[in-house]
Coordinates of C-alpha atoms in Angstrom, one line a residue:
M1 CA 79.9 30.1 61.3
A2 CA 77.2 32.9 61.4
Q3 CA 76.5 32.0 65.1
R4 CA 80.1 32.4 66.0
K5 CA 80.6 35.7 64.1
R6 CA 77.4 37.0 66.3
T7 CA 79.1 35.8 69.5
M8 CA 82.3 37.4 68.5
R9 CA 80.4 40.7 67.6
G10 CA 78.8 40.5 71.0
R11 CA 82.0 40.0 72.8
R12 CA 83.5 43.0 70.8
R13 CA 80.6 45.2 71.9
T14 CA 80.8 44.2 75.2
Y15 CA 84.4 45.1 75.7
E16 CA 83.9 48.4 73.8
R17 CA 80.9 49.0 76.6
N18 CA 83.3 48.3 79.2
I19 CA 86.0 50.4 77.9
A20 CA 83.4 53.3 77.4
A21 CA 82.4 52.9 81.0
V22 CA 85.8 53.3 82.3
R23 CA 86.6 56.2 80.3
R24 CA 83.4 57.7 81.6
R25 CA 84.4 57.0 85.1
N26 CA 87.9 58.6 84.8
A27 CA 86.3 61.6 83.0
E28 CA 84.2 62.2 86.1
Y29 CA 87.3 63.1 88.2
A30 CA 87.6 66.5 86.7
S31 CA 84.3 67.3 88.5
V32 CA 85.2 66.6 92.2
L33 CA 83.0 64.1 93.6
S34 CA 80.5 64.9 96.4
D35 CA 80.8 63.1 99.7
P36 CA 77.5 62.4 101.1
K37 CA 78.7 60.4 104.2
N38 CA 81.3 63.0 105.1
R39 CA 84.2 60.6 104.8
F40 CA 86.7 63.4 103.7
K41 CA 85.8 65.6 106.3
S42 CA 88.1 66.2 109.2
N43 CA 87.0 64.2 112.4
T44 CA 88.9 66.3 115.0
T45 CA 86.7 67.7 117.7
A46 CA 86.9 71.6 118.4
T47 CA 87.2 72.7 121.8
T48 CA 85.2 75.4 123.6
D49 CA 87.1 75.8 126.9
K50 CA 89.7 78.5 127.0
S51 CA 91.9 76.6 129.3
N52 CA 92.4 73.9 126.6
I53 CA 93.2 76.6 124.0
K54 CA 96.0 77.9 126.0
S55 CA 97.4 74.5 126.5
Y56 CA 97.3 74.0 122.7
L57 CA 99.0 77.2 122.1
R58 CA 101.9 76.3 124.5
R59 CA 102.9 73.3 122.0
P60 CA 101.2 74.2 118.9
S61 CA 102.8 71.7 116.6
D62 CA 101.5 68.9 118.8
S63 CA 97.9 70.1 118.9
F64 CA 97.6 71.6 115.3
E65 CA 94.5 69.3 114.7
Q66 CA 92.6 70.7 117.6
I67 CA 93.6 74.2 116.7
A68 CA 92.5 74.0 113.1
A69 CA 89.3 72.4 114.1
T70 CA 88.7 75.2 116.8
L71 CA 89.3 77.7 114.0
R72 CA 86.8 76.2 111.8
Q73 CA 84.3 76.4 114.4
A74 CA 85.0 79.9 115.1
Y75 CA 84.6 80.8 111.5
I76 CA 81.1 79.4 111.7
Q77 CA 80.3 80.8 115.0
S78 CA 82.1 84.2 115.4
G79 CA 81.2 86.8 112.9
I80 CA 84.3 88.6 113.7
V81 CA 86.4 85.7 112.9
S82 CA 84.6 85.0 109.6
G83 CA 84.3 88.6 108.5
V84 CA 88.1 89.1 108.8
I85 CA 88.9 86.0 106.9
D86 CA 86.4 86.7 104.3
Y87 CA 88.0 90.3 104.1
Y88 CA 91.6 88.9 103.3
V89 CA 90.0 86.5 100.7
A90 CA 88.1 89.2 99.0
S91 CA 90.8 91.8 99.0
P92 CA 93.0 90.7 95.9
T93 CA 91.8 90.6 92.6
Y94 CA 93.6 87.5 91.5
N95 CA 94.3 89.1 88.2
Y96 CA 97.5 87.9 86.5
S97 CA 99.7 88.1 83.5
I98 CA 102.1 85.8 81.7
Y99 CA 105.5 86.6 80.1
P100 CA 108.4 84.4 78.6
V101 CA 111.6 84.0 80.4
L102 CA 114.5 84.5 78.3
G103 CA 117.9 82.8 79.2
N104 CA 119.3 79.3 79.4
K105 CA 120.4 79.4 75.6
Q106 CA 117.2 81.2 74.5
Y107 CA 118.0 84.9 74.2
N108 CA 115.6 86.1 71.2
I109 CA 112.0 86.6 70.9
Q110 CA 110.8 84.4 68.0
A111 CA 108.2 85.7 65.6
N112 CA 106.0 82.5 66.0
M113 CA 105.7 82.9 69.9
Q114 CA 102.1 83.8 69.6
E115 CA 101.4 80.2 69.4
D116 CA 103.4 79.5 72.7
Y117 CA 101.3 82.4 74.3
I118 CA 98.1 80.9 73.2
D119 CA 99.3 77.3 74.6
I120 CA 100.0 78.7 77.9
A121 CA 96.9 80.9 78.1
Y122 CA 94.8 77.9 77.5
Q123 CA 96.5 75.8 80.1
L124 CA 95.8 78.6 82.8
N125 CA 92.2 78.7 81.6
R126 CA 92.0 75.0 82.3
L127 CA 93.7 75.5 85.8
N128 CA 91.0 78.2 86.5
V129 CA 93.1 80.3 88.5
N130 CA 90.6 82.9 89.5
Y131 CA 88.3 80.2 91.0
W132 CA 90.8 78.1 92.9
A133 CA 93.2 80.8 94.2
P134 CA 90.9 82.4 96.7
K135 CA 89.9 78.8 97.9
F136 CA 93.4 77.9 98.4
F137 CA 93.9 81.2 100.3
K138 CA 90.8 80.8 102.5
D139 CA 91.4 77.1 103.5
T140 CA 94.9 78.0 104.3
L141 CA 94.0 81.0 106.5
I142 CA 91.5 78.8 108.5
D143 CA 93.4 75.3 108.7
G144 CA 97.0 76.6 108.7
V145 CA 98.0 74.3 105.9
S146 CA 95.8 72.8 103.1
F147 CA 96.6 69.6 101.1
Y148 CA 95.2 69.2 97.4
I149 CA 95.8 66.6 94.6
K150 CA 95.1 67.7 91.2
I151 CA 92.7 65.9 89.0
E152 CA 92.7 66.2 85.2
D153 CA 91.2 64.8 82.2
S154 CA 90.3 66.0 78.9
T155 CA 87.5 68.3 80.2
G156 CA 89.5 70.2 82.7
I157 CA 91.2 70.4 85.8
A158 CA 90.0 70.1 89.4
Y159 CA 91.5 69.7 92.9
M160 CA 90.5 67.3 95.7
K161 CA 91.2 68.4 99.2
L162 CA 92.4 65.9 101.6
P163 CA 91.6 66.1 105.4
P164 CA 94.9 67.5 107.3
E165 CA 94.8 64.6 109.7
W166 CA 95.8 62.3 106.6
C167 CA 98.7 64.3 105.5
R168 CA 102.1 66.0 106.5
I169 CA 104.2 68.4 104.4
S170 CA 107.2 66.4 103.2
N171 CA 109.7 68.9 101.3
L172 CA 109.7 72.2 99.8
E173 CA 110.8 72.1 96.0
N174 CA 111.3 75.4 94.0
G175 CA 109.0 77.3 96.5
V176 CA 106.3 74.5 96.0
Y177 CA 105.2 72.4 99.2
R178 CA 104.9 68.8 98.5
F179 CA 103.3 66.2 101.0
R180 CA 102.9 62.9 101.9
V181 CA 99.7 60.7 103.0
D182 CA 99.4 58.3 105.8
M183 CA 97.8 55.4 104.2
S184 CA 96.8 53.7 107.7
K185 CA 94.1 56.6 107.9
I186 CA 92.3 55.7 104.7
Q187 CA 89.3 53.3 104.9
Q188 CA 88.4 50.7 102.3
E189 CA 85.1 52.3 101.6
L190 CA 86.8 55.5 100.4
Y191 CA 88.8 53.5 97.5
D192 CA 86.3 54.4 94.8
E193 CA 86.3 58.1 95.5
L194 CA 90.3 58.4 95.6
P195 CA 92.2 59.6 92.4
S196 CA 93.8 56.7 90.8
E197 CA 97.3 57.5 92.1
L198 CA 96.0 57.2 95.8
Q199 CA 94.1 54.1 94.8
E200 CA 97.5 52.5 93.6
A201 CA 99.4 53.4 96.8
Y202 CA 96.5 52.3 98.8
T203 CA 96.5 48.7 97.2
K204 CA 100.1 48.5 97.6
Y205 CA 100.1 49.3 101.2
T206 CA 97.3 46.9 102.2
D207 CA 98.8 44.0 100.2
G208 CA 102.0 44.7 102.2
N209 CA 104.3 45.3 99.1
V210 CA 106.0 48.5 100.6
S211 CA 109.8 47.9 101.1
D212 CA 112.0 50.0 103.3
T213 CA 114.2 51.1 100.2
D214 CA 111.0 52.3 98.1
E215 CA 111.8 56.0 97.4
D216 CA 108.1 56.6 97.2
W217 CA 107.3 55.6 100.8
Y218 CA 108.3 56.8 104.4
D219 CA 108.2 54.5 107.3
R220 CA 106.3 52.1 105.1
K221 CA 103.0 53.8 105.6
W222 CA 103.6 57.5 104.5
Y223 CA 103.2 57.8 100.5
M224 CA 104.9 60.4 98.9
V225 CA 102.4 62.0 96.5
S226 CA 103.5 62.9 93.1
D227 CA 103.8 66.6 91.7
D228 CA 100.0 66.4 91.2
G229 CA 99.8 67.0 95.0
V230 CA 100.5 70.4 96.4
A231 CA 100.2 72.1 100.1
F232 CA 99.7 75.7 100.9
T233 CA 100.8 77.3 104.3
F234 CA 102.0 80.6 105.6
D235 CA 104.0 78.9 108.4
H236 CA 107.5 78.8 107.5
N237 CA 108.4 76.5 110.3
A238 CA 106.4 73.6 108.9
I239 CA 109.3 71.7 107.5
S240 CA 111.1 71.8 111.0
N241 CA 107.8 71.2 112.7
G242 CA 107.4 67.8 111.1
G243 CA 105.2 68.8 108.4
V244 CA 102.6 70.6 110.5
A245 CA 101.7 74.2 110.4
I246 CA 99.5 76.6 112.4
S247 CA 97.2 79.2 111.1
P248 CA 98.3 83.0 111.4
F249 CA 95.0 83.5 113.2
A250 CA 95.5 80.8 115.9
S251 CA 96.2 83.7 118.5
V252 CA 92.6 84.9 118.3
L253 CA 91.0 81.8 119.6
A254 CA 91.4 82.5 123.1
D255 CA 90.1 86.1 122.9
S256 CA 87.4 84.8 120.8
L257 CA 86.1 82.5 123.5
S258 CA 86.5 85.2 126.1
L259 CA 84.3 87.5 123.9
D260 CA 81.7 84.8 123.8
A261 CA 81.8 84.3 127.7
A262 CA 81.4 88.3 127.8
K263 CA 78.2 87.9 125.4
D264 CA 76.7 85.3 127.7
N265 CA 77.1 87.4 130.5
V266 CA 75.1 90.1 128.9
D267 CA 72.3 87.7 128.2
I268 CA 72.3 86.9 131.8
K269 CA 72.4 90.4 133.0
D270 CA 69.5 91.2 130.4
K271 CA 67.4 88.5 132.2
L272 CA 68.0 89.7 135.7
D273 CA 67.1 93.3 134.7
T274 CA 63.7 92.2 133.3
V275 CA 62.7 89.4 135.6
R276 CA 59.8 90.3 138.1
I277 CA 58.7 88.0 141.0
I278 CA 55.2 87.7 142.6
H279 CA 54.8 86.5 146.0
S280 CA 51.7 84.7 147.0
K281 CA 51.8 84.4 150.9
L282 CA 49.7 81.4 152.4
P283 CA 47.5 82.4 155.6
T284 CA 49.1 81.2 159.0
D285 CA 47.8 80.6 162.4
S286 CA 49.4 82.4 165.5
N287 CA 51.9 79.9 165.5
G288 CA 53.1 80.5 161.9
S289 CA 51.5 77.2 160.5
P290 CA 49.7 77.4 157.2
T291 CA 45.9 77.1 157.5
L292 CA 45.8 75.8 154.0
D293 CA 46.5 72.2 153.2
L294 CA 49.2 71.5 150.7
K295 CA 47.1 70.1 148.0
T296 CA 44.8 73.4 148.1
A297 CA 47.9 75.8 148.2
R298 CA 49.5 74.0 145.1
N299 CA 46.3 74.3 143.3
F300 CA 46.5 78.1 143.7
D301 CA 50.1 78.1 142.7
D302 CA 49.3 76.1 139.6
Q303 CA 46.6 78.5 138.4
M304 CA 48.7 81.5 139.2
R305 CA 51.7 80.2 137.2
S306 CA 49.5 79.3 134.4
R307 CA 48.4 82.8 133.9
L308 CA 51.9 85.0 134.3
P309 CA 53.4 86.3 131.3
E310 CA 57.0 85.4 130.2
G311 CA 59.6 87.1 132.6
V312 CA 57.4 87.0 135.7
V313 CA 58.0 84.3 138.2
S314 CA 55.7 83.2 140.8
I315 CA 56.5 82.1 144.6
T316 CA 53.9 80.8 147.1
S317 CA 55.1 80.2 150.7
P318 CA 54.0 81.2 154.3
S319 CA 57.0 83.3 154.9
S320 CA 57.5 87.0 154.1
L321 CA 59.5 88.1 151.3
D322 CA 61.6 91.2 151.2
N323 CA 61.5 93.5 148.1
I324 CA 64.8 93.1 146.6
P325 CA 65.0 94.5 142.9
L326 CA 67.1 92.5 140.6
K327 CA 67.7 95.5 138.1
G328 CA 71.4 96.3 138.0
S329 CA 72.3 93.4 140.1
G330 CA 74.3 92.0 137.2
N331 CA 77.9 93.2 136.2
E332 CA 77.3 97.0 135.5
G333 CA 80.6 97.1 133.2
I334 CA 79.6 94.0 131.1
Y335 CA 78.9 96.1 127.9
E336 CA 82.4 97.6 128.6
T337 CA 83.9 94.1 128.8
V338 CA 82.2 93.2 125.5
N339 CA 83.6 96.3 123.7
N340 CA 87.2 95.7 125.1
G341 CA 86.8 92.2 124.1
L342 CA 86.1 93.2 120.5
E343 CA 89.0 95.7 120.3
Q344 CA 91.2 93.0 121.6
L345 CA 90.0 90.5 119.0
F346 CA 90.6 93.0 116.2
Y347 CA 94.1 93.8 117.5
D348 CA 94.8 90.0 117.4
L349 CA 93.6 89.6 114.2
G350 CA 95.6 92.5 112.9
I351 CA 92.8 94.4 111.6
S352 CA 91.6 98.0 112.3
S353 CA 88.0 97.8 113.9
S354 CA 87.2 100.9 111.6
L355 CA 86.9 98.5 108.7
F356 CA 83.8 96.9 110.5
G357 CA 82.0 99.8 111.6
G358 CA 84.2 100.8 114.7
K359 CA 85.0 104.3 115.9
T360 CA 87.3 106.3 113.9
T361 CA 88.5 109.9 113.7
S362 CA 89.7 109.7 110.0
S363 CA 89.0 107.8 106.9
N364 CA 92.9 107.5 106.2
I365 CA 93.0 105.2 109.1
V366 CA 90.8 102.8 107.3
K367 CA 92.6 103.3 103.9
E368 CA 96.1 102.7 105.5
S369 CA 94.7 99.6 107.1
V370 CA 93.6 98.1 103.9
K371 CA 97.0 99.0 102.3
K372 CA 98.8 97.2 105.2
D373 CA 96.8 94.1 104.7
T374 CA 97.1 93.9 101.0
N375 CA 100.7 94.3 101.2
W376 CA 100.8 91.2 103.6
I377 CA 98.8 89.3 100.9
Y378 CA 101.2 90.5 98.4
T379 CA 104.2 89.4 100.3
N380 CA 103.0 85.9 101.4
L381 CA 100.3 84.7 99.2
F382 CA 101.2 85.8 95.8
P383 CA 104.9 84.4 95.8
M384 CA 103.4 80.9 97.1
L385 CA 100.6 80.9 94.4
E386 CA 103.1 82.0 91.7
A387 CA 105.7 79.4 92.5
Y388 CA 103.0 76.8 92.2
Y389 CA 101.5 78.1 88.9
N390 CA 104.9 78.6 87.5
F391 CA 105.5 74.7 88.0
E392 CA 102.5 73.9 86.2
L393 CA 103.5 76.0 83.2
T394 CA 106.7 74.1 83.0
Q395 CA 104.5 71.0 82.1
V396 CA 103.3 72.7 79.0
K397 CA 105.1 71.7 75.9
T398 CA 105.4 74.9 73.6
K399 CA 106.8 75.2 70.1
N400 CA 109.8 77.2 71.0
K401 CA 110.6 75.4 74.3
I402 CA 110.7 78.8 76.2
L403 CA 110.1 78.8 80.0
W404 CA 107.0 81.0 80.9
N405 CA 105.9 82.5 84.2
L406 CA 102.9 83.9 85.6
K407 CA 102.8 87.2 87.6
F408 CA 99.8 88.2 89.9
I409 CA 98.9 91.9 89.3
R410 CA 99.4 93.7 92.6
E411 CA 95.9 95.2 93.0
S412 CA 93.2 95.1 95.5
N413 CA 89.4 95.2 95.0
F414 CA 89.3 97.9 97.7
T415 CA 91.8 100.3 95.8
L416 CA 91.0 99.0 92.4
K417 CA 90.7 102.5 90.7
E418 CA 93.8 103.7 91.9
D419 CA 95.6 100.3 91.2
I420 CA 94.5 100.6 87.5
A421 CA 95.4 104.2 87.1
N422 CA 99.0 103.3 88.3
Y423 CA 99.2 100.6 85.4
K424 CA 97.8 103.1 83.0
D425 CA 100.2 105.8 83.9
Q426 CA 103.1 103.6 83.6
L427 CA 102.1 102.9 79.7
S428 CA 103.5 106.6 79.2
Y429 CA 107.0 105.6 80.3
G430 CA 107.1 102.3 78.2
G431 CA 105.0 100.1 80.7
S432 CA 103.5 96.8 79.9
R433 CA 100.3 96.8 77.9
L434 CA 99.7 93.1 79.1
D435 CA 100.0 94.3 82.8
Y436 CA 97.6 97.0 82.1
L437 CA 94.9 94.6 80.4
A438 CA 95.4 92.2 83.2
A439 CA 94.8 94.9 85.9
S440 CA 91.6 95.7 84.1
G441 CA 90.4 92.0 84.4
F442 CA 91.6 90.5 81.2
T443 CA 92.9 87.0 81.5
P444 CA 95.6 86.1 79.0
D445 CA 93.3 83.9 76.9
Q446 CA 90.8 86.7 76.7
I447 CA 93.8 89.1 75.7
I448 CA 94.4 87.1 72.6
S449 CA 90.9 85.8 71.9
Q450 CA 88.5 88.6 72.6
L451 CA 90.7 91.5 71.1
S452 CA 91.6 89.7 68.1
F453 CA 88.0 88.6 67.4
E454 CA 86.9 92.3 68.0
Q455 CA 89.4 93.6 65.4
Q456 CA 89.5 90.8 62.9
A457 CA 86.2 89.3 63.0
L458 CA 84.0 92.1 64.1
D459 CA 86.0 94.9 62.7
I460 CA 85.1 96.8 65.8
D461 CA 86.7 100.0 64.8
S462 CA 84.1 100.4 62.0
I463 CA 81.2 99.7 64.2
M464 CA 82.1 101.8 67.0
V465 CA 82.3 105.2 65.3
V466 CA 83.9 108.0 67.3
K467 CA 81.4 110.7 67.8
P468 CA 82.5 114.3 67.1
T469 CA 83.4 116.2 70.1
S470 CA 86.0 119.0 70.9
N471 CA 88.5 116.4 71.1
T472 CA 87.9 114.9 67.5
I473 CA 87.1 118.1 65.7
S474 CA 90.0 119.6 63.9
S475 CA 90.6 123.3 63.5
K476 CA 91.1 122.8 59.6
E477 CA 87.5 121.4 59.2
A478 CA 85.1 123.7 57.1
S479 CA 82.4 125.5 58.9
T480 CA 79.0 126.5 57.7
G481 CA 77.9 130.1 57.5
N482 CA 75.7 129.9 60.5
G483 CA 78.8 129.0 62.7
K484 CA 78.1 125.4 62.8
T485 CA 81.0 123.0 61.9
I486 CA 80.5 120.1 59.1
V487 CA 81.8 116.8 60.2
K488 CA 81.8 113.9 58.0
S489 CA 81.3 110.6 59.7
P490 CA 83.8 107.7 58.6
N491 CA 82.2 105.7 55.9
S492 CA 81.5 102.4 57.6
N493 CA 80.0 100.4 54.5
I494 CA 81.3 97.3 53.1
N495 CA 83.4 99.1 50.6
N496 CA 85.4 101.2 53.2
P497 CA 89.2 101.0 52.0
N498 CA 90.4 101.8 55.7
K499 CA 88.4 98.6 57.2
G500 CA 90.6 96.7 59.4
N501 CA 93.3 99.5 59.8
V502 CA 94.5 100.6 63.1
G503 CA 96.3 103.6 64.3
R504 CA 95.9 107.4 64.1
P505 CA 95.5 109.0 60.5
E506 CA 98.7 110.9 59.2
T507 CA 96.7 114.1 58.7
D508 CA 93.9 116.0 60.7
N509 CA 91.5 115.9 57.7
P510 CA 91.6 112.3 56.6
T511 CA 89.8 110.9 53.6
D512 CA 88.7 107.4 52.9
D513 CA 92.1 106.7 51.3
T514 CA 94.3 108.4 53.9
D515 CA 97.1 106.3 55.3
R516 CA 97.3 105.6 58.8
L517 CA 100.2 105.4 61.4
S518 CA 99.4 101.8 61.8
D519 CA 101.2 99.6 64.9
A520 CA 99.9 96.6 63.8
A521 CA 103.1 95.6 62.4

């Protein structure tokens, strides 16, 4: 009997260890897996030929994979392309605010909606908007369309990016692009790294259990990813183009290759301008025949070549050599060609070259260019991100069952001081304090957590005592005989009766028991 109990106890422990291992494995999905074999990497080859780029751009929807691969290569090789894309990504602050959406049988603000606010703020903290939103933006600018599947567990939320060759946009739902995955492109060795949803779909596909009437499948090989999958694109023709999209920077590829060719010509010209030729003439007889045998002449030539500095070429021959200088023999206008190529590239990118050190006659040109670029971001990027995050907020169950929305603050890192001042000025006319705090860099969870902690736990007002200045000293305060004003600092000891109070005192000469015009209620 004792042996049987030990056997049962051992089986139970083995079972519990197996369950724990499965849970640990599932928990790892929130930290996106590394891919040491580059199996999730796009395998489309980039082109370096200008004629191929032009042929791709004639039918872009048929060659979107090659265009995306070439643009990824240009981002690595071209400082102009990478600089402009990074400039766009770094322009917005990605600060955001949240607000309840009244309506749909809910028309009043409830007293306990603070709990709803905290729940929504916590979910957005898990979504890590400030980290993932710039990544969504950058990948979409380069690839034209980016595909992500959300991975969530108790520790957090992460996103796995899928190669564009696997995926196609399937539909647009409330402003959010959804996509499908071609299961025939997935290999068996990728199975363990896939999210559980794609694992189940892959098993169903390989077992041949997909039917023509299955609503989650198209053409028996395209799996419709659930709402955990999201696609981002700026190409609004993606739906009508079979689910593929082109980057807004695709037009720069031809000019980028032309600029690279012009730079190569500069290198050739520089080599021609600096090369020097030394001619060693072999002695000849009256008939013009060399008097040295070939072996001796070769030894002389080898000795001379071994002692020449770089950029100097040796020639050994019995014939005469005319002095033909190579300096200036290259294209004299090559530097002008490079400059024109740079200007054309900036023009295709829609960016003022003044932002990257080009010539300008006015700083207003740079300022207006920044405003134009940020307006493009506000018009194209923010509505797309807001639609996605607003969908995610509908999945949060709040106590009052009120819909909440996210709104990105329209401000740029390049005009941050002016943008914050604009939101601050709006407070004088009844503007939103939450928008002002968000513009200042506070996330919703910081607003409720940090500010409440400062007031309730730290009693920050009693710690940060206002220093006497011309703005804080009242005319009714007593003065000494030598013309100095006596100002009593607030009592910040533990028996302070005003501890925890907020608002301005009712009088200009407050005491410890003076009532305050509190706006805490």
